[in-house]
């Protein structure tokens, strides 16, 4: 019997074909929208492998219905949408898509940094509104980027890729992570040192978040932390929304505790704190960190590759709960 795979939303062309070529039966939720919970619950009852998205909450209720489900291949590097502990307890493998989206996400963090530092979106809107009366010496002044101090919170794959790009801007790097990375520090030409989070917040001109969402990183940046930042500082978040206390951030931006922010992720996606929507000094993107044609295809092929490996009896290359793998 071929393995039955359910994909929760249409993906770039080539992904389902890859699975079918490997002999799998593939069903796809046909609409380009988040799959309704009742459809998901019915789908998981009848599939052996699930290819799901970060917008699909795979919690206890879903897993309780997934009697024959063997593997969940998440189409994302982050997997906080899946109750991995419960999946593991049920012997269900969970995989993610690390590496293939590192550069795209690091690039987008820089796009947000530039936009928030130089008021790109605000200025463009002003022009479109017909308000541009000619060059002005004080028109849309922003923050200098070159030569300043960049704070990188989390020095994993994406944090490192983001940080390494700063050498083009001769920036000094402060980073906060569980472990020091002497290799990164040695390779970076303008100085990189590991400091505690408070020091990083107090001394950085730009702070960019690159940690996964866990119980430890929930509201890592709250009122107290925003108060530590410099009044001209810029905060960038391309990681996960709940890492930042959004209400506190809205207050900080409104009251000038910090200068601006660039966000790609939100605490309660797709909702955005109403206090942010009316502020000029925040750039708000709709979670598009990995959104390039090439990256989204690579993510799909990687997720498919994990499913194929599993059903061919091989260890999935991107297994996040190794404990379920007993075949060698
Ligand atoms: C995107 O947010 C991802 O985790 O891949
Ligand atoms: C600005 O446009 C300049 O030439 O300084």
CSV table of C-alpha atoms and ligand atoms in Angstrom, one decimal:
chain,number,residue,atom,x,y,z
A,1,UNK,CA,0.0,0.0,0.0
A,2,UNK,CA,1.4,3.4,-0.9
A,3,UNK,CA,1.8,5.9,1.9
A,4,UNK,CA,-0.9,8.5,2.0
A,5,UNK,CA,0.4,12.1,2.3
A,6,UNK,CA,-1.9,15.0,3.0
A,7,UNK,CA,-0.6,18.6,2.2
A,8,UNK,CA,-2.5,21.3,4.0
A,9,UNK,CA,-2.2,24.0,1.3
A,10,UNK,CA,-1.1,24.3,-2.3
A,11,UNK,CA,2.7,24.5,-2.5
A,12,UNK,CA,5.1,25.5,-5.3
A,13,UNK,CA,4.8,23.3,-8.4
A,14,UNK,CA,7.1,20.2,-8.1
A,15,UNK,CA,6.6,19.3,-4.5
A,16,UNK,CA,3.5,17.0,-4.8
A,17,UNK,CA,5.0,15.6,-8.1
A,18,UNK,CA,8.2,14.7,-6.2
A,19,UNK,CA,6.2,12.7,-3.7
A,20,UNK,CA,4.1,11.0,-6.4
A,21,UNK,CA,7.2,10.1,-8.3
A,22,UNK,CA,8.4,8.3,-5.1
A,23,UNK,CA,5.2,6.3,-5.2
A,24,UNK,CA,3.1,8.1,-2.6
A,25,UNK,CA,-0.5,9.0,-2.8
A,26,UNK,CA,-0.9,12.7,-2.4
A,27,UNK,CA,-4.0,14.7,-1.4
A,28,UNK,CA,-3.8,18.5,-1.2
A,29,UNK,CA,-6.2,20.9,0.5
A,30,UNK,CA,-7.2,22.8,-2.6
A,31,UNK,CA,-7.7,26.4,-1.4
A,32,UNK,CA,-5.0,28.9,-0.9
A,33,UNK,CA,-6.0,29.6,2.7
A,34,UNK,CA,-5.3,28.2,6.1
A,35,UNK,CA,-7.0,24.8,6.3
A,36,UNK,CA,-10.1,24.9,8.5
A,37,UNK,CA,-9.7,22.9,11.7
A,38,UNK,CA,-12.5,20.4,10.9
A,39,UNK,CA,-11.0,19.6,7.5
A,40,UNK,CA,-7.6,19.1,9.1
A,41,UNK,CA,-9.1,16.8,11.8
A,42,UNK,CA,-10.7,14.6,9.2
A,43,UNK,CA,-7.5,14.7,7.0
A,44,UNK,CA,-5.2,13.5,9.7
A,45,UNK,CA,-7.4,10.5,10.5
A,46,UNK,CA,-6.7,9.1,7.0
A,47,UNK,CA,-3.1,9.9,6.2
A,48,UNK,CA,0.3,8.4,7.0
A,49,UNK,CA,2.3,11.5,6.5
A,50,UNK,CA,1.3,15.2,6.9
A,51,UNK,CA,3.0,18.0,5.1
A,52,UNK,CA,1.8,21.1,7.1
A,53,UNK,CA,2.6,24.8,7.5
A,54,UNK,CA,3.5,27.0,10.4
A,55,UNK,CA,-0.1,28.3,10.4
A,56,UNK,CA,-1.4,24.8,11.2
A,57,UNK,CA,-1.6,24.2,14.9
A,58,UNK,CA,-0.8,20.5,15.4
A,59,UNK,CA,-1.7,20.1,19.1
A,60,UNK,CA,-3.2,17.4,21.3
A,61,UNK,CA,-6.6,17.5,19.7
A,62,UNK,CA,-5.2,16.9,16.2
A,63,UNK,CA,-2.7,14.3,17.3
A,64,UNK,CA,-5.4,12.4,19.2
A,65,UNK,CA,-7.3,11.9,15.9
A,66,UNK,CA,-4.1,10.9,14.0
A,67,UNK,CA,-4.4,7.2,14.5
A,68,UNK,CA,-2.3,6.1,11.5
A,69,UNK,CA,-0.1,9.2,11.2
A,70,UNK,CA,3.6,8.4,11.3
A,71,UNK,CA,5.3,11.6,10.3
A,72,UNK,CA,4.7,15.4,10.3
A,73,UNK,CA,6.9,17.3,7.9
A,74,UNK,CA,6.6,21.0,8.7
A,75,UNK,CA,7.1,23.4,5.9
A,76,UNK,CA,9.1,25.8,8.1
A,77,UNK,CA,12.3,25.9,10.1
A,78,UNK,CA,10.4,26.9,13.2
A,79,UNK,CA,8.1,24.1,14.6
A,80,UNK,CA,6.5,25.8,17.6
A,81,UNK,CA,3.1,25.1,15.9
A,82,UNK,CA,3.6,21.4,16.6
A,83,UNK,CA,3.3,19.8,20.0
A,84,UNK,CA,6.5,17.8,19.5
A,85,UNK,CA,6.4,16.3,23.0
A,86,UNK,CA,2.9,14.8,22.3
A,87,UNK,CA,4.0,13.7,18.8
A,88,UNK,CA,7.0,12.0,20.3
A,89,UNK,CA,4.9,10.3,22.9
A,90,UNK,CA,2.8,8.9,20.1
A,91,UNK,CA,5.9,7.8,18.1
A,92,UNK,CA,5.2,10.3,15.4
A,93,UNK,CA,8.3,11.8,13.6
A,94,UNK,CA,8.5,15.6,13.2
A,95,UNK,CA,10.8,17.3,10.7
A,96,UNK,CA,11.5,20.9,9.7
A,97,UNK,CA,13.3,22.7,6.8
A,98,UNK,CA,16.5,24.2,8.2
A,99,UNK,CA,19.3,25.7,6.1
A,100,UNK,CA,17.4,26.2,2.8
A,101,UNK,CA,15.7,29.4,4.1
A,102,UNK,CA,18.7,30.9,6.0
A,103,UNK,CA,19.8,33.4,3.4
A,104,UNK,CA,16.4,34.5,2.3
A,105,UNK,CA,15.4,35.2,5.9
A,106,UNK,CA,18.7,36.9,6.8
A,107,UNK,CA,18.3,39.1,3.6
A,108,UNK,CA,14.8,40.1,4.7
A,109,UNK,CA,15.9,41.0,8.2
A,110,UNK,CA,18.3,43.5,6.4
A,111,UNK,CA,15.5,44.8,4.2
A,112,UNK,CA,13.6,45.6,7.4
A,113,UNK,CA,16.7,47.1,9.0
A,114,UNK,CA,17.3,49.4,6.1
A,115,UNK,CA,13.6,50.3,5.8
A,116,UNK,CA,13.2,51.0,9.5
A,117,UNK,CA,16.5,52.9,9.8
A,118,UNK,CA,16.0,55.1,6.7
A,119,UNK,CA,12.2,55.4,6.9
A,120,UNK,CA,11.9,53.8,3.4
A,121,UNK,CA,8.2,52.9,3.6
A,122,UNK,CA,7.1,56.1,5.3
A,123,UNK,CA,9.0,58.3,2.8
A,124,UNK,CA,7.6,56.3,-0.2
A,125,UNK,CA,4.1,56.7,1.1
A,126,UNK,CA,4.7,60.5,1.4
A,127,UNK,CA,5.8,60.7,-2.2
A,128,UNK,CA,2.8,58.7,-3.4
A,129,UNK,CA,0.5,60.9,-1.5
A,130,UNK,CA,1.8,63.8,-3.7
A,131,UNK,CA,3.5,65.6,-0.8
A,132,UNK,CA,7.0,65.7,-2.2
A,133,UNK,CA,7.9,69.3,-2.8
A,134,UNK,CA,11.5,68.8,-3.7
A,135,UNK,CA,14.7,67.9,-1.9
A,136,UNK,CA,14.9,69.1,1.7
A,137,UNK,CA,17.8,69.2,4.1
A,138,UNK,CA,15.7,67.8,6.9
A,139,UNK,CA,13.4,65.6,4.9
A,140,UNK,CA,13.0,62.1,6.4
A,141,UNK,CA,16.2,62.0,8.4
A,142,UNK,CA,17.0,58.6,9.7
A,143,UNK,CA,19.7,56.5,11.4
A,144,UNK,CA,23.2,56.0,10.1
A,145,UNK,CA,23.9,52.3,9.5
A,146,UNK,CA,27.5,52.0,8.5
A,147,UNK,CA,30.0,51.7,11.4
A,148,UNK,CA,27.5,51.3,14.1
A,149,UNK,CA,26.8,48.5,16.6
A,150,UNK,CA,24.6,45.6,15.7
A,151,UNK,CA,23.0,43.4,18.4
A,152,UNK,CA,22.2,39.9,17.3
A,153,UNK,CA,20.0,37.9,19.7
A,154,UNK,CA,20.5,34.2,18.9
A,155,UNK,CA,23.4,33.1,16.8
A,156,UNK,CA,22.0,30.1,15.0
A,157,UNK,CA,22.0,29.6,11.3
A,158,UNK,CA,19.9,32.7,10.5
A,159,UNK,CA,21.5,34.9,13.2
A,160,UNK,CA,24.9,34.1,11.8
A,161,UNK,CA,23.9,34.7,8.2
A,162,UNK,CA,22.4,38.0,9.2
A,163,UNK,CA,25.4,39.0,11.3
A,164,UNK,CA,28.0,38.1,8.6
A,165,UNK,CA,26.3,40.5,6.2
A,166,UNK,CA,27.1,43.4,8.6
A,167,UNK,CA,30.8,43.3,7.6
A,168,UNK,CA,29.8,45.2,4.4
A,169,UNK,CA,28.7,48.0,6.7
A,170,UNK,CA,31.8,47.8,9.0
A,171,UNK,CA,29.5,47.3,12.0
A,172,UNK,CA,30.6,46.0,15.4
A,173,UNK,CA,28.7,43.0,16.5
A,174,UNK,CA,27.4,42.2,20.0
A,175,UNK,CA,25.6,38.9,20.2
A,176,UNK,CA,23.7,36.9,22.8
A,177,UNK,CA,23.5,33.2,22.5
A,178,UNK,CA,23.6,30.1,24.7
A,179,UNK,CA,27.2,29.4,23.6
A,180,UNK,CA,30.1,31.5,22.4
A,181,UNK,CA,31.0,31.0,18.8
A,182,UNK,CA,34.8,31.6,18.6
A,183,UNK,CA,34.9,30.6,14.9
A,184,UNK,CA,32.3,33.3,14.0
A,185,UNK,CA,34.1,35.9,16.2
A,186,UNK,CA,37.4,35.1,14.5
A,187,UNK,CA,36.1,35.3,11.0
A,188,UNK,CA,34.2,38.6,11.5
A,189,UNK,CA,36.4,41.5,10.6
A,190,UNK,CA,35.0,44.4,12.7
A,191,UNK,CA,34.8,42.8,16.1
A,192,UNK,CA,32.1,40.4,17.4
A,193,UNK,CA,31.7,39.6,21.1
A,194,UNK,CA,29.2,37.7,23.1
A,195,UNK,CA,27.5,39.7,25.9
A,196,UNK,CA,24.5,39.2,28.1
A,197,UNK,CA,21.2,40.4,26.8
A,198,UNK,CA,21.0,43.5,29.0
A,199,UNK,CA,24.4,44.7,27.8
A,200,UNK,CA,23.4,44.0,24.2
A,201,UNK,CA,20.2,46.0,24.5
A,202,UNK,CA,22.0,48.9,26.3
A,203,UNK,CA,24.9,49.2,23.8
A,204,UNK,CA,23.4,48.3,20.4
A,205,UNK,CA,22.1,50.7,17.8
A,206,UNK,CA,20.3,47.9,16.0
A,207,UNK,CA,18.9,44.8,17.7
A,208,UNK,CA,17.7,41.8,15.6
A,209,UNK,CA,16.0,38.7,17.0
A,210,UNK,CA,17.0,35.3,15.7
A,211,UNK,CA,15.8,32.9,18.5
A,212,UNK,CA,13.3,30.1,18.1
A,213,UNK,CA,10.0,30.5,20.1
A,214,UNK,CA,10.2,28.4,23.3
A,215,UNK,CA,8.9,28.9,26.8
A,216,UNK,CA,12.2,30.6,27.6
A,217,UNK,CA,12.0,33.1,24.7
A,218,UNK,CA,8.4,34.0,25.1
A,219,UNK,CA,8.3,37.8,25.7
A,220,UNK,CA,12.1,37.8,25.8
A,221,UNK,CA,11.7,41.5,24.8
A,222,UNK,CA,9.2,43.2,27.1
A,223,UNK,CA,8.8,46.5,28.8
A,224,UNK,CA,12.0,46.2,30.9
A,225,UNK,CA,14.1,45.2,27.9
A,226,UNK,CA,12.7,47.9,25.7
A,227,UNK,CA,13.5,50.4,28.5
A,228,UNK,CA,17.1,49.3,28.4
A,229,UNK,CA,17.5,50.1,24.6
A,230,UNK,CA,18.8,53.3,23.3
A,231,UNK,CA,16.4,56.0,22.2
A,232,UNK,CA,17.8,55.9,18.7
A,233,UNK,CA,17.8,52.1,18.5
A,234,UNK,CA,15.9,50.0,15.9
A,235,UNK,CA,14.4,46.6,16.7
A,236,UNK,CA,14.0,43.9,14.0
A,237,UNK,CA,12.0,40.8,14.5
A,238,UNK,CA,12.0,38.1,11.8
A,239,UNK,CA,11.9,35.2,14.2
A,240,UNK,CA,8.5,34.6,16.0
A,241,UNK,CA,6.1,37.2,17.1
A,242,UNK,CA,5.6,36.1,20.8
A,243,UNK,CA,9.3,36.7,21.4
A,244,UNK,CA,8.3,40.4,21.7
A,245,UNK,CA,5.6,41.8,24.0
A,246,UNK,CA,3.7,43.6,21.2
A,247,UNK,CA,1.7,45.9,23.5
A,248,UNK,CA,4.9,47.0,25.2
A,249,UNK,CA,6.6,47.5,21.8
A,250,UNK,CA,3.7,49.7,20.6
A,251,UNK,CA,4.1,51.8,23.8
A,252,UNK,CA,7.9,52.0,23.3
A,253,UNK,CA,7.5,53.2,19.7
A,254,UNK,CA,4.8,55.7,20.6
A,255,UNK,CA,6.6,57.1,23.5
A,256,UNK,CA,10.1,57.1,21.9
A,257,UNK,CA,11.8,54.6,24.2
A,258,UNK,CA,13.2,53.3,20.9
A,259,UNK,CA,13.3,54.9,17.5
A,260,UNK,CA,11.8,52.4,15.1
A,261,UNK,CA,11.1,48.8,14.5
A,262,UNK,CA,10.8,46.4,11.6
A,263,UNK,CA,8.6,43.4,12.1
A,264,UNK,CA,7.8,40.3,9.9
A,265,UNK,CA,6.1,38.3,12.7
A,266,UNK,CA,3.4,39.0,15.2
A,267,UNK,CA,2.2,37.7,18.5
A,268,UNK,CA,-1.2,36.6,17.3
A,269,UNK,CA,-0.8,36.2,13.5
A,270,UNK,CA,-2.5,37.3,11.4
A,271,UNK,CA,-3.7,39.9,13.9
A,272,UNK,CA,-1.4,42.9,14.5
A,273,UNK,CA,-1.6,44.9,17.7
A,274,UNK,CA,-3.8,47.9,16.8
A,275,UNK,CA,-1.4,50.2,18.5
A,276,UNK,CA,1.3,49.4,15.9
A,277,UNK,CA,-0.9,49.9,12.8
A,278,UNK,CA,-1.2,53.6,13.3
A,279,UNK,CA,2.4,54.3,14.1
A,280,UNK,CA,4.7,55.8,11.4
A,281,UNK,CA,7.9,54.4,12.9
A,282,UNK,CA,7.3,50.7,12.4
A,283,UNK,CA,7.6,48.7,9.2
A,284,UNK,CA,5.1,45.8,9.1
A,285,UNK,CA,5.6,42.9,6.8
A,286,UNK,CA,3.2,39.9,6.5
A,287,UNK,CA,5.6,37.1,7.5
A,288,UNK,CA,7.6,36.8,4.3
A,289,UNK,CA,11.0,36.0,5.6
A,290,UNK,CA,11.5,33.0,3.4
A,291,UNK,CA,9.3,34.2,0.6
A,292,UNK,CA,11.5,33.8,-2.5
A,293,UNK,CA,10.6,31.6,-5.4
A,294,UNK,CA,13.7,29.5,-5.0
A,295,UNK,CA,13.5,29.2,-1.2
A,296,UNK,CA,9.9,28.2,-1.1
A,297,UNK,CA,10.5,25.4,-3.7
A,298,UNK,CA,13.6,24.2,-1.7
A,299,UNK,CA,11.5,24.1,1.5
A,300,UNK,CA,8.9,22.0,-0.3
A,301,UNK,CA,11.4,19.6,-1.7
A,302,UNK,CA,13.1,19.3,1.6
A,303,UNK,CA,9.8,18.5,3.4
A,304,UNK,CA,8.9,16.0,0.7
A,305,UNK,CA,12.4,14.5,1.1
A,306,UNK,CA,11.8,13.9,4.7
A,307,UNK,CA,8.5,12.1,4.0
A,308,UNK,CA,10.1,10.0,1.3
A,309,UNK,CA,13.0,9.0,3.5
A,310,UNK,CA,10.7,8.0,6.3
A,311,UNK,CA,8.5,5.8,4.1
A,312,UNK,CA,11.6,4.2,2.5
A,313,UNK,CA,12.7,3.2,5.9
A,314,UNK,CA,15.5,5.8,6.2
A,315,UNK,CA,16.0,8.3,9.0
A,316,UNK,CA,14.5,11.6,7.8
A,317,UNK,CA,17.4,14.1,7.3
A,318,UNK,CA,15.7,16.8,9.3
A,319,UNK,CA,14.2,14.9,12.2
A,320,UNK,CA,13.7,17.1,15.2
A,321,UNK,CA,12.6,14.4,17.6
A,322,UNK,CA,15.3,11.8,17.2
A,323,UNK,CA,13.8,9.8,20.0
A,324,UNK,CA,11.2,8.3,17.7
A,325,UNK,CA,13.8,6.8,15.4
A,326,UNK,CA,14.6,3.2,16.5
A,327,UNK,CA,15.4,1.7,13.1
A,328,UNK,CA,19.1,2.2,13.5
B,1,LIG,C1,9.2,30.7,8.9
B,1,LIG,O1,8.8,31.5,9.7
B,1,LIG,C2,9.8,29.4,9.2
B,1,LIG,O2,9.9,29.1,10.4
B,1,LIG,O3,10.2,28.7,8.3
B,2,LIG,C1,22.1,64.8,-2.2
B,2,LIG,O1,21.3,64.5,-3.1
B,2,LIG,C2,23.4,65.4,-2.4
B,2,LIG,O2,23.8,65.5,-3.6
B,2,LIG,O3,24.1,65.7,-1.4
